[in-house]
Structure formats: structure tokens, C-alpha cells
Coordinates of C-alpha atoms and ligand atoms in Angstrom, one line a residue:
X1396 CA 121.7 83.6 88.6
X1397 CA 118.2 82.6 89.3
X1398 CA 118.3 83.5 93.0
X1399 CA 116.7 86.7 94.2
X1400 CA 119.5 89.2 94.7
X1401 CA 119.8 90.9 98.1
X1402 CA 121.1 94.4 98.7
X1403 CA 121.7 95.2 102.4
X1404 CA 122.5 98.7 103.5
X1405 CA 123.4 99.7 107.1
X1406 CA 123.0 103.5 107.4
X1407 CA 124.3 103.6 111.0
X1408 CA 127.5 101.8 110.0
X1409 CA 129.7 104.7 108.6
X1410 CA 132.8 103.5 106.8
X1411 CA 134.6 106.8 106.1
X1412 CA 134.1 110.4 105.1
X1413 CA 133.5 111.2 101.5
X1414 CA 135.8 114.1 100.5
X1415 CA 133.8 116.7 98.7
X1416 CA 136.7 116.9 96.3
X1417 CA 135.7 113.5 95.0
X1418 CA 133.5 115.4 92.5
X1419 CA 136.2 117.6 90.9
X1420 CA 136.5 118.6 87.3
X1421 CA 139.4 119.1 84.8
X1422 CA 139.7 121.7 82.1
X1423 CA 142.7 121.5 79.8
X1424 CA 143.9 123.6 76.9
X1425 CA 142.9 120.9 74.6
X1426 CA 140.4 120.8 71.7
X1427 CA 137.3 123.0 72.6
X1428 CA 137.6 122.6 76.3
X1429 CA 138.8 126.2 77.1
X1430 CA 138.3 128.1 73.9
X1431 CA 134.6 127.5 72.9
X1432 CA 134.0 125.7 76.1
X1433 CA 134.7 127.8 79.3
X1434 CA 135.7 130.9 77.3
X1435 CA 133.8 132.2 74.3
X1436 CA 134.0 136.0 74.1
X1437 CA 131.5 137.7 71.9
X1438 CA 129.0 134.8 72.1
X1439 CA 125.6 136.0 73.4
X1440 CA 125.7 133.0 75.7
X1441 CA 128.8 134.4 77.5
X1442 CA 129.1 137.0 80.3
X1443 CA 131.1 140.2 80.3
X1444 CA 134.3 138.1 81.0
X1445 CA 133.7 136.0 78.0
X1446 CA 132.8 133.0 80.2
X1447 CA 130.0 130.8 79.0
X1448 CA 127.1 131.3 81.4
X1449 CA 125.5 127.9 80.7
X1450 CA 128.8 126.2 81.5
X1451 CA 129.1 128.1 84.8
X1452 CA 125.6 127.2 85.7
X1453 CA 126.2 123.5 85.0
X1454 CA 129.4 123.5 87.2
X1455 CA 127.3 125.2 90.0
X1456 CA 124.5 122.6 89.6
X1457 CA 127.1 119.9 90.0
X1458 CA 128.5 121.7 93.1
X1459 CA 131.8 121.0 91.5
X1460 CA 134.3 121.6 94.4
X1461 CA 137.6 121.8 92.6
X1462 CA 138.9 122.1 89.0
X1463 CA 142.3 121.0 87.6
X1464 CA 144.0 123.2 85.1
X1465 CA 145.7 123.9 82.5
X1466 CA 146.7 120.2 81.7
X1467 CA 147.2 117.4 81.3
X1468 CA 149.8 117.0 78.6
X1469 CA 149.4 120.6 77.7
X1470 CA 151.3 121.7 80.8
X1471 CA 154.6 120.2 79.6
X1472 CA 155.4 123.2 77.4
X1473 CA 153.3 125.8 79.0
X1474 CA 154.8 129.0 80.4
X1475 CA 152.3 130.7 82.7
X1476 CA 153.8 134.2 82.1
X1477 CA 152.6 134.0 78.5
X1478 CA 149.1 134.0 79.7
X1479 CA 149.0 137.0 82.1
X1480 CA 149.0 140.8 81.5
X1481 CA 147.5 142.8 78.7
X1482 CA 145.8 140.4 76.2
X1483 CA 147.2 142.1 73.1
X1484 CA 150.7 141.5 74.3
X1485 CA 150.4 137.8 75.0
X1486 CA 152.4 135.6 72.6
X1487 CA 150.9 133.0 70.4
X1488 CA 152.8 129.7 70.8
X1489 CA 152.8 126.4 69.1
X1490 CA 152.1 123.8 71.8
X1491 CA 153.4 120.3 71.5
X1492 CA 150.8 118.2 73.3
X1493 CA 147.8 118.7 71.0
X1494 CA 149.6 120.5 68.1
X1495 CA 147.6 123.7 68.2
X1496 CA 148.5 127.3 68.4
X1497 CA 147.9 128.6 71.9
X1498 CA 146.8 132.2 71.8
X1499 CA 147.1 132.7 75.6
X1500 CA 144.0 134.8 75.6
X1501 CA 142.8 132.7 78.6
X1502 CA 145.4 132.3 81.3
X1503 CA 145.9 132.3 85.0
X1504 CA 143.9 135.4 86.0
X1505 CA 141.0 134.3 83.7
X1506 CA 140.9 130.8 85.1
X1507 CA 141.2 131.9 88.7
X1508 CA 138.4 134.5 88.2
X1509 CA 136.3 131.8 86.5
X1510 CA 136.8 129.6 89.6
X1511 CA 135.6 132.4 91.8
X1512 CA 132.5 133.0 89.6
X1513 CA 131.7 129.3 89.7
X1514 CA 132.5 129.0 93.4
X1515 CA 135.1 126.2 93.0
X1516 CA 138.7 125.7 94.1
X1517 CA 141.5 125.8 91.5
X1518 CA 144.1 123.0 91.3
X1519 CA 147.1 124.0 89.1
X1520 CA 149.6 121.7 87.5
X1521 CA 153.3 122.7 87.3
X1522 CA 155.4 122.4 84.1
X1523 CA 157.9 119.6 84.7
X1524 CA 158.8 119.6 81.0
X1525 CA 160.2 122.9 79.7
X1526 CA 159.5 124.7 82.9
X1527 CA 162.0 125.6 85.6
X1528 CA 161.7 125.6 89.4
X1529 CA 162.2 129.4 89.4
X1530 CA 159.3 129.8 87.1
X1531 CA 157.1 127.4 89.2
X1532 CA 158.0 129.4 92.3
X1533 CA 157.1 132.6 90.5
X1534 CA 153.7 131.1 89.6
X1535 CA 153.0 130.2 93.3
X1536 CA 154.0 133.6 94.4
X1537 CA 152.0 135.3 91.7
X1538 CA 148.9 133.4 92.8
X1539 CA 149.4 133.3 96.6
X1540 CA 151.7 136.0 97.9
X1541 CA 150.5 139.0 99.9
X1542 CA 153.9 140.5 100.3
X1543 CA 155.7 143.3 98.5
X1544 CA 157.5 141.0 96.1
X1545 CA 157.9 141.2 92.4
X1546 CA 155.5 138.5 91.4
X1547 CA 152.8 139.6 93.8
X1548 CA 153.2 143.1 92.4
X1549 CA 152.9 141.7 88.9
X1550 CA 149.6 140.3 89.9
X1551 CA 148.5 143.6 91.4
X1552 CA 149.6 145.4 88.2
X1553 CA 147.4 143.0 86.3
X1554 CA 144.4 144.1 88.2
X1555 CA 144.2 141.7 91.1
X1556 CA 145.1 142.9 94.5
X1557 CA 144.2 140.1 96.8
X1558 CA 146.1 136.8 96.5
X1559 CA 144.1 133.9 95.0
X1560 CA 145.3 131.4 97.6
X1561 CA 145.6 128.4 95.3
X1562 CA 145.8 125.5 97.6
X1563 CA 146.4 122.5 95.3
X1564 CA 149.5 122.1 93.0
X1565 CA 150.6 119.1 91.0
X1566 CA 154.2 118.2 90.6
X1567 CA 154.0 117.6 86.8
X1568 CA 151.6 115.4 84.8
X1569 CA 152.3 111.9 83.5
X1570 CA 156.0 112.6 83.6
X1571 CA 156.6 108.9 82.8
X1572 CA 154.8 109.0 79.4
X1573 CA 156.8 108.6 76.2
X1574 CA 154.6 111.4 74.7
X1575 CA 156.1 113.9 77.1
X1576 CA 159.0 116.1 76.2
X1577 CA 160.2 115.5 79.7
X1578 CA 159.8 111.8 79.8
X1579 CA 161.7 110.8 83.0
X1580 CA 162.9 107.8 84.7
X1581 CA 161.3 107.1 88.1
X1582 CA 164.6 108.0 89.7
X1583 CA 165.0 111.3 88.0
X1584 CA 161.4 112.2 88.7
X1585 CA 161.6 111.4 92.4
X1586 CA 164.7 113.5 92.8
X1587 CA 163.2 116.5 91.0
X1588 CA 159.8 116.2 92.7
X1589 CA 161.6 116.2 96.1
X1590 CA 163.6 119.3 95.2
X1591 CA 160.6 121.2 93.8
X1592 CA 158.4 120.2 96.7
X1593 CA 160.9 121.4 99.3
X1594 CA 161.3 124.8 97.5
X1595 CA 157.6 125.3 97.1
X1596 CA 156.7 124.4 100.6
X1597 CA 159.4 126.7 101.9
X1598 CA 157.9 129.5 99.8
X1599 CA 154.3 128.7 100.8
X1600 CA 153.7 126.1 103.5
X1601 CA 149.9 126.4 103.1
X1602 CA 149.8 124.6 99.7
X1603 CA 149.1 120.9 99.2
X1604 CA 151.4 119.1 96.7
X1605 CA 150.3 116.2 94.5
X1606 CA 152.9 113.7 93.4
X1607 CA 152.7 112.4 89.8
X1608 CA 151.9 108.7 89.9
X1609 CA 150.9 106.4 87.0
X1610 CA 148.0 103.9 87.1
X1611 CA 148.8 102.8 90.7
X1612 CA 150.1 99.2 90.7
X1613 CA 153.3 100.0 88.9
X1614 CA 157.0 100.2 89.6
X1615 CA 156.8 104.0 89.1
X1616 CA 154.2 104.4 91.8
X1617 CA 156.2 102.2 94.1
X1618 CA 159.4 104.1 93.6
X1619 CA 158.1 107.6 93.8
X1620 CA 155.9 107.0 96.9
X1621 CA 158.9 105.4 98.6
X1622 CA 161.3 108.2 97.7
X1623 CA 158.9 111.2 98.1
X1624 CA 156.6 110.3 100.9
X1625 CA 159.2 110.9 103.5
X1626 CA 159.1 113.2 106.5
X1627 CA 161.1 116.2 107.3
X1628 CA 161.6 117.9 110.6
X1629 CA 162.5 121.6 110.8
X1630 CA 162.3 121.8 107.0
X1631 CA 159.8 124.5 107.1
X1632 CA 161.6 126.5 109.7
X1633 CA 159.6 125.3 112.7
X1634 CA 159.5 122.3 114.8
X1635 CA 156.6 120.6 113.2
X1636 CA 157.1 117.4 111.5
X1637 CA 155.6 117.4 108.0
X1638 CA 155.5 115.6 104.7
X1639 CA 156.3 117.4 101.5
X1640 CA 153.7 115.3 99.6
X1641 CA 150.0 115.5 100.5
X1642 CA 148.4 113.3 97.8
X1643 CA 149.5 110.8 95.1
X1644 CA 147.9 111.1 91.7
X1645 CA 146.9 108.3 89.4
X1646 CA 145.1 108.2 86.0
X1647 CA 143.0 105.5 84.4
X1648 CA 140.6 105.6 81.4
X1649 CA 138.4 102.6 80.6
X1650 CA 136.3 101.8 77.5
X1651 CA 135.0 98.9 75.4
X1652 CA 132.4 98.6 72.6
X1653 CA 131.3 95.4 74.4
X1654 CA 128.8 96.6 77.0
X1655 CA 129.7 94.1 79.7
X1656 CA 133.4 94.8 79.3
X1657 CA 132.6 98.5 79.3
X1658 CA 130.7 98.5 82.6
X1659 CA 132.9 96.1 84.5
X1660 CA 136.2 97.9 83.4
X1661 CA 135.9 100.5 86.2
X1662 CA 136.5 97.7 88.7
X1663 CA 140.2 97.9 87.8
X1664 CA 140.2 101.3 89.4
X1665 CA 139.1 99.7 92.7
X1666 CA 142.1 97.3 92.6
X1667 CA 144.4 100.2 91.6
X1668 CA 143.2 102.3 94.6
X1669 CA 143.6 99.4 97.0
X1670 CA 147.2 98.6 95.8
X1671 CA 148.2 102.3 95.6
X1672 CA 147.0 102.9 99.2
X1673 CA 149.1 99.9 100.2
X1674 CA 152.1 101.5 98.5
X1675 CA 151.5 104.7 100.4
X1676 CA 151.2 102.9 103.7
X1677 CA 154.5 101.0 102.9
X1678 CA 156.3 104.2 102.1
X1679 CA 155.2 105.7 105.4
X1680 CA 156.4 102.7 107.3
X1681 CA 159.7 102.6 105.5
X1682 CA 160.3 106.3 106.1
X1683 CA 159.1 106.2 109.7
X1684 CA 156.4 108.8 109.0
X1685 CA 154.7 109.4 112.4
X1686 CA 150.9 108.7 112.5
X1687 CA 150.4 112.3 113.5
X1688 CA 151.0 113.3 109.9
X1689 CA 147.7 112.6 108.0
X1690 CA 147.9 109.6 105.7
X1691 CA 148.3 110.7 102.1
X1692 CA 145.3 109.8 100.0
X1693 CA 144.9 109.3 96.2
X1694 CA 144.2 112.1 93.9
X1695 CA 142.5 110.3 91.0
X1696 CA 143.0 113.3 88.8
X1697 CA 142.1 111.7 85.5
X1698 CA 139.3 109.1 85.3
X1699 CA 136.6 108.5 82.8
X1700 CA 135.3 106.4 79.9
X1701 CA 137.5 107.2 76.9
X1702 CA 138.1 105.3 73.7
X1703 CA 140.6 107.4 71.8
X1704 CA 139.9 105.3 68.7
X1705 CA 136.2 106.0 68.5
X1706 CA 136.3 109.7 69.5
X1707 CA 136.1 111.7 66.3
X1708 CA 139.3 113.6 65.6
X1709 CA 141.1 112.1 68.6
X1710 CA 143.0 115.3 69.4
X1711 CA 139.7 117.0 70.1
X1712 CA 138.4 113.9 71.8
X1713 CA 134.7 114.8 71.5
X1714 CA 133.4 111.5 72.7
X1715 CA 129.7 110.8 72.1
X1716 CA 128.5 108.9 75.1
X1717 CA 125.9 106.1 75.2
X1718 CA 123.7 104.6 78.0
X1719 CA 126.4 101.9 78.3
X1720 CA 129.0 104.6 79.0
X1721 CA 126.7 106.3 81.5
X1722 CA 126.4 103.0 83.4
X1723 CA 130.2 102.7 83.3
X1724 CA 130.6 106.2 84.7
X1725 CA 128.1 105.3 87.4
X1726 CA 130.3 102.3 88.3
X1727 CA 133.4 104.5 88.3
X1728 CA 131.6 106.6 90.9
X1729 CA 130.5 103.5 92.8
X1730 CA 134.2 102.6 93.1
X1731 CA 135.1 106.1 94.3
X1732 CA 132.4 106.0 97.0
X1733 CA 133.3 102.5 98.2
X1734 CA 136.9 103.5 98.3
X1735 CA 136.3 106.9 100.0
X1736 CA 138.7 106.2 102.8
X1737 CA 141.5 106.3 100.2
X1738 CA 140.3 109.1 97.9
X1739 CA 141.4 112.7 98.7
X1740 CA 140.4 114.1 95.4
X1741 CA 139.1 112.9 92.0
X1742 CA 138.7 115.0 88.9
X1743 CA 136.8 113.6 85.9
X1744 CA 138.8 114.0 82.7
X1745 CA 137.6 116.2 81.3
X1746 CA 134.6 118.5 82.1
X1747 CA 133.7 120.3 78.9
X1748 CA 133.7 119.2 75.2
X1749 CA 136.9 117.1 75.5
X1750 CA 135.9 113.5 76.8
X1751 CA 133.2 115.4 78.7
X1752 CA 129.7 115.1 80.0
X1753 CA 129.0 118.7 78.9
X1754 CA 129.1 119.8 75.2
X1755 CA 128.7 123.4 74.2
X1756 CA 126.8 124.0 71.0
X1757 CA 126.0 127.2 69.1
X1758 CA 122.7 127.4 70.8
X1759 CA 123.3 126.0 74.3
X1760 CA 124.7 123.2 76.4
X1761 CA 124.1 119.5 75.6
X1762 CA 124.2 117.2 78.5
X1763 CA 125.6 113.8 77.5
X1764 CA 124.3 110.5 78.9
X1765 CA 127.2 110.4 81.3
X1766 CA 126.2 113.8 82.8
X1767 CA 123.2 112.2 84.7
X1768 CA 125.1 109.7 86.9
X1769 CA 127.7 112.4 87.7
X1770 CA 125.0 114.9 88.6
X1771 CA 123.2 112.5 90.9
X1772 CA 126.3 111.3 92.7
X1773 CA 127.7 114.8 93.0
X1774 CA 124.4 116.2 94.4
X1775 CA 123.6 113.4 96.7
X1776 CA 126.4 111.0 97.5
X1777 CA 128.1 113.3 100.0
X1778 CA 128.9 112.9 103.7
X1779 CA 130.0 109.4 104.6
X1780 CA 130.1 106.0 102.9
X1781 CA 128.0 103.5 104.8
X1782 CA 128.2 99.7 104.8
X1783 CA 126.4 98.2 101.9
X1784 CA 126.6 94.6 100.6
X1785 CA 125.3 92.9 97.6
X1786 CA 124.5 89.3 97.0
X1787 CA 123.7 88.6 93.4
X1788 CA 124.7 86.5 90.4
X1789 CA 127.9 87.5 88.7
X1790 CA 128.8 88.3 85.1
X1791 CA 131.4 85.7 84.3
X1792 CA 132.4 86.5 80.7
X1793 CA 135.5 88.3 79.4
X1794 CA 136.6 91.6 80.9
X1795 CA 138.8 94.4 79.9
X1796 CA 141.5 94.2 81.1
X1797 CA 141.3 90.4 81.2
X1798 CA 142.9 90.3 84.7
X1799 CA 139.7 91.6 86.3
X1800 CA 138.3 88.1 86.0
X1801 CA 139.6 86.2 89.0
X1802 CA 141.0 89.3 90.8
X1803 CA 137.8 91.2 91.6
X1804 CA 134.0 90.5 91.7
X1805 CA 131.7 91.6 88.9
X1806 CA 128.2 91.2 90.3
X1807 CA 125.2 92.1 88.1
X1808 CA 124.3 94.7 90.6
X1809 CA 127.0 97.2 91.4
X1810 CA 126.3 99.2 94.6
X1811 CA 127.4 102.0 97.0
X1812 CA 125.7 103.9 99.7
X1813 CA 126.1 107.1 101.6
X1814 CA 124.6 109.1 104.4
X1815 CA 124.7 112.9 104.2
X1816 CA 125.0 115.5 107.0
X1817 CA 121.2 115.7 107.3
X1818 CA 120.9 111.9 107.8
X1819 CA 119.5 111.2 104.3
X1820 CA 120.6 107.9 103.0
X1821 CA 121.4 107.4 99.3
X1822 CA 121.7 103.9 97.8
X1823 CA 122.9 103.5 94.2
X1824 CA 122.3 100.2 92.4
X1825 CA 123.6 99.8 88.8
X1826 CA 122.0 96.8 87.0
X1827 CA 124.6 96.1 84.4
X1828 CA 122.6 93.2 82.8
X1829 CA 121.5 94.1 79.3
X1830 CA 118.4 92.0 79.2
X1831 CA 117.3 91.2 82.8
X1832 CA 115.4 93.2 85.4
X1833 CA 116.2 92.1 89.0
X1834 CA 113.5 91.9 91.6
X1835 CA 115.8 92.5 94.6
X1836 CA 115.3 92.2 98.4
X1837 CA 116.5 95.6 99.8
X1838 CA 117.4 95.2 103.5
X1839 CA 118.0 98.3 105.6
X1840 CA 115.1 100.5 104.5
X1841 CA 112.2 100.7 107.0
X1842 CA 109.1 99.3 105.3
X1843 CA 106.7 102.1 104.5
X1844 CA 109.4 104.7 104.3
X1845 CA 108.9 107.3 101.6
X1846 CA 111.7 106.9 99.1
X1847 CA 112.7 109.3 96.3
X1848 CA 113.7 107.3 93.3
X1849 CA 116.0 108.5 90.4
X1850 CA 116.5 106.3 87.5
X1851 CA 118.9 106.7 84.6
X1852 CA 118.2 104.5 81.7
X1853 CA 117.3 104.5 78.0
X1854 CA 115.7 102.4 75.2
X1855 CA 118.9 100.7 74.3
X1856 CA 122.5 100.5 75.3
X1857 CA 123.4 102.7 72.4
X1858 CA 120.9 105.4 73.4
X1859 CA 122.7 108.7 73.3
X1860 CA 122.0 112.5 73.5
X1861 CA 122.7 115.0 70.8
X1862 CA 121.8 118.6 70.1
X1863 CA 118.6 117.4 68.6
X1864 CA 117.5 114.5 70.8
X1865 CA 117.7 113.4 74.5
X1866 CA 117.5 109.7 74.8
X1867 CA 119.2 109.3 78.2
X1868 CA 118.1 111.4 81.3
X1869 CA 116.8 111.0 84.8
X1870 CA 113.3 109.9 85.7
X1871 CA 112.1 110.9 89.1
X1872 CA 109.5 108.9 91.0
X1873 CA 108.7 107.9 94.6
X1874 CA 108.3 104.5 96.2
X1875 CA 106.8 103.5 99.5
X1876 CA 109.4 101.0 100.7
X1877 CA 108.5 97.3 100.6
X1878 CA 110.7 94.3 100.9
X1879 CA 111.5 94.1 97.2
X1880 CA 112.5 96.6 94.5
X1881 CA 112.9 95.8 90.8
X1882 CA 116.0 97.3 89.3
X1883 CA 115.4 97.5 85.5
X1884 CA 117.9 96.1 83.0
X1885 CA 120.7 98.5 82.0
X1886 CA 119.9 101.2 84.5
X1887 CA 121.3 103.1 87.4
X1888 CA 118.8 103.6 90.3
X1889 CA 119.3 105.9 93.3
X1890 CA 117.0 105.4 96.3
X1891 CA 117.0 108.2 98.8
X1892 CA 115.2 108.2 102.2
X1893 CA 115.5 109.5 105.7
X1894 CA 115.5 106.6 108.3
Ligands
LIG1059 O1 142.8 114.1 79.4 C1 143.4 113.9 78.2 C2 144.9 113.6 78.3 O2 145.0 112.3 78.8 C3 145.7 114.4 79.3 O3 146.2 115.6 78.8 C4 146.8 113.5 79.7 O4 147.3 113.8 81.0 C5 146.2 112.1 79.6 O5 147.1 111.3 78.9

């Protein structure tokens, strides 16, 4: 613990590409995420479509590449046709996930238009609960077909001529969960997912399909990858070999009121990603999938810090994030960057009001403590992951879950590094220690280089942002590189330079 830590970065040693879709968002019909979040007609802060302009600007500032919709658990009883066509004719329905009345005033056309205004790709989830395959195929056609077919014509009649070309579609959400009306066995899910995937790819071979996994290292993930990541020749009416499944989805939320458990908990995601990638590789070997078919990556389409017990009114899940949570989110992002070779997409759950870094208020948009690491990563950690190594003391106390201890490292300094397309290197160092600054040898930065420094910290681990006060933000400074940099206690630091 008393030794000087060393962080070594090798900017010329690229490990793998960072998919832009690592920085995706998620907006569910839950709490105030859609109504009062994305959509607030009549509010002076909204545009002529009823879309909150401040929310749109924040997504643009994030350069958010992809947004998942409309659930989450909400999808299990959602019928997309309720949410298209003249607004006054749309039915109000009781929905069973969050026990609200869904007015359907915001539906497919509104969401897809919102995505176009933001400049982001939509990612839609199919209803594996009360929905049918016919209905799902109708939705794909409504969104993507350019032909003279009934659903494409329905879209045209609703005012949209051109297809939206929605590329990403999920085969259900958490279908294993006891809270789902469709709770399925792994065998039933795999059978249904294969059937739906085949029909949807026959209908529109341009789409990418995302299989519903669990947390990664589970019997469910093992079974569904083995059964569904198979390979089909001729299935799509040509001679190309292809896979029906393009990505495998997993979900994990972490949280603890104990700071060191809170900030080390995202390490479990690293283990989950490694194991799940192994399951995918195994499925490909067992099914003789030729290497010419790109290796399926993980779609981490729900990740975040979430403590359902502390969030006020858990159905609305309006978490109030602290500096400790911001550092946990920074460590989540460190994991996603270190694991970039296995990550095809990741969408933070969620993006607005519900378990979110952005909160709409009557007068504007409040940026929570967790917004700042997300913004810095999303703006700057693009391109490729580069080799980065840390040598520091380790936190050796209890972890959540307990199995982290012994299975993975928990150094005081959590790191990742990237080089973007312009050759600018970004190094992130999160000092999780709550009382100790670390003077650290930084190897790999040319002495004398001009380094931009971004620091996220606050006066205490409980520092938080509200409508009235901002206690956690980013401080920008510059540093002329020397051998040692001091990473302050309880902080995230990003160093950026061009070698
Ligand atoms: O993001 C909130 C909920 O958490 C989602 O609806 C569900 O998929 C998960 O359990």
C-alpha cells in the first residue's frame, strides 16, 4: 500500500476497436422516462413535436449512438399498433410491468422521429409476452418495408413515406424473470427465439437480432447461446452462410451504500463479460460456425448503479446519485473499455429520469453526478482500447457480491485507455480510495507533453446534484507531463494528450 503506484499506457499497442454503440441509451415507458422526460407537449421547453429540447441537446452532447425502446419489462404486454395512427384514436391500456395506464400518445412514429432529430439509431425490443410472431413481423415491416404491403402502407397513411430502417431488434426482454407474464424455461425460450429469428430474418435480412440472455454466467446463457448461435446455410434464400443471432444481451445492476463495495461492484461485469464471451465461443465451436461469420458480441443493454430500495417510489426509480455512484459508473465504463473486444453494444439503463444521469425539472435539465463520467467517456473514449497496466495496492475488504474477492482484482486505481482516430490518447484513472491521494508514476506520456486534464470529484462521497445545487461536476485544467501525477482521493481523472 505504501509503494508508489505505477500506471503504464502503451498508445501504440491497440487491443481492439471500441464500438461507438458502447455509449447507447435506454428509454422505457416507465415512470417519467417517456412522459415528462422525452415527451412533454405544451411545455415551453419542448419543440413542436412535444419533444423536450434540453433532453435532445443532452443526447447530442453525449453523441449517443443508439437508444433502446420501449422496454424493459414494459414490452411484455405492449402492442405497437396501439401507439400508431391518429392520437385521439389510440387506446389507453393498463400495463402490467409498472402498473400505470399507458396512453399511447408516444409510440413508434414518435420515437423513431425523436431518434432522427437526435441523430441516433433506434433499437426496438419485441414483445415475447402477450405478443405474437405475426405482430412482431408486422412491426418490422411497418418500420422497414419499402414495398407495397399492408404494413408499409399503414406507415405511409400515418404520414411517413420512407422506411425508418430500424437495424437492431431484441428477441424479448428478461424472459427468464418471474416478474414477466411470459416467464419461460430456457428450452421454451430457445425454441421460440429460433423460430422468431428465422421469420424476421427471412422478412428483412438487413436487421440484427439480439438474443435475450441473463447476467452472463448462468445456465440460461449457456443454453440459449448453444441452441440459438447456430448457423444456417440457404436459410435466407441465398448461398451465404449466416447466423440468425448477431448479439447476446446481458443485464447487471450494481449498488451498495458502502462506498468501497459500491465502486468495486462493477468488476463483476468484467467477469460476466469474459465468461459470456467464452459461452459464445463454445456455442460457435459446438455448432461448427465458420470463422467467416463475425463472432457474436455482447449487447450489455441494461447496466448501471441502481438500488431499488433507496430509490424513492421504486416504480419511478428516480435515483439520486452521489459522488460514490459517479465513481462506480466510471468503473463500469472502465470495464466496458477494457472489454471492448467483447462488447458490440451497451445501453445504460436508463437515460432520463428513471435510474438516469439526466433529470427533467419544471425549469430545465438536472445533470446528476453520474452524468459527468458518462459524458467524458462518451465524448473521448472512442477509437481503440490500448494497452494499459496498473500496479498499485489493492482494496482487500468485503465486496458485493462477495465472490469478487478472490476472483478478480480490486486495485485502488482503476484504469482504462483509448486512442481515437486523430491519434489523441485518453487515459482514465479512478482513485477509489476515500481518504488517500496517490502520487503515481505515469509511464507512456512523453515528458513535457501538454496534457488536458478532466477531474470529476466532490467534497464528500455523498456529494450530489439537485435542482438547487451542483456538488459534482468536471474541473478542466492542463498539465505539462512529468514523471508523476497525483490522483486525488475519490476522483475520476481523464488525461488526454497527443503523442
Ligand atoms: O430498467 C428497469 C428494469 O430493469 C427493466 O424494465 C427491466 O428489464 C429490468 O429488470
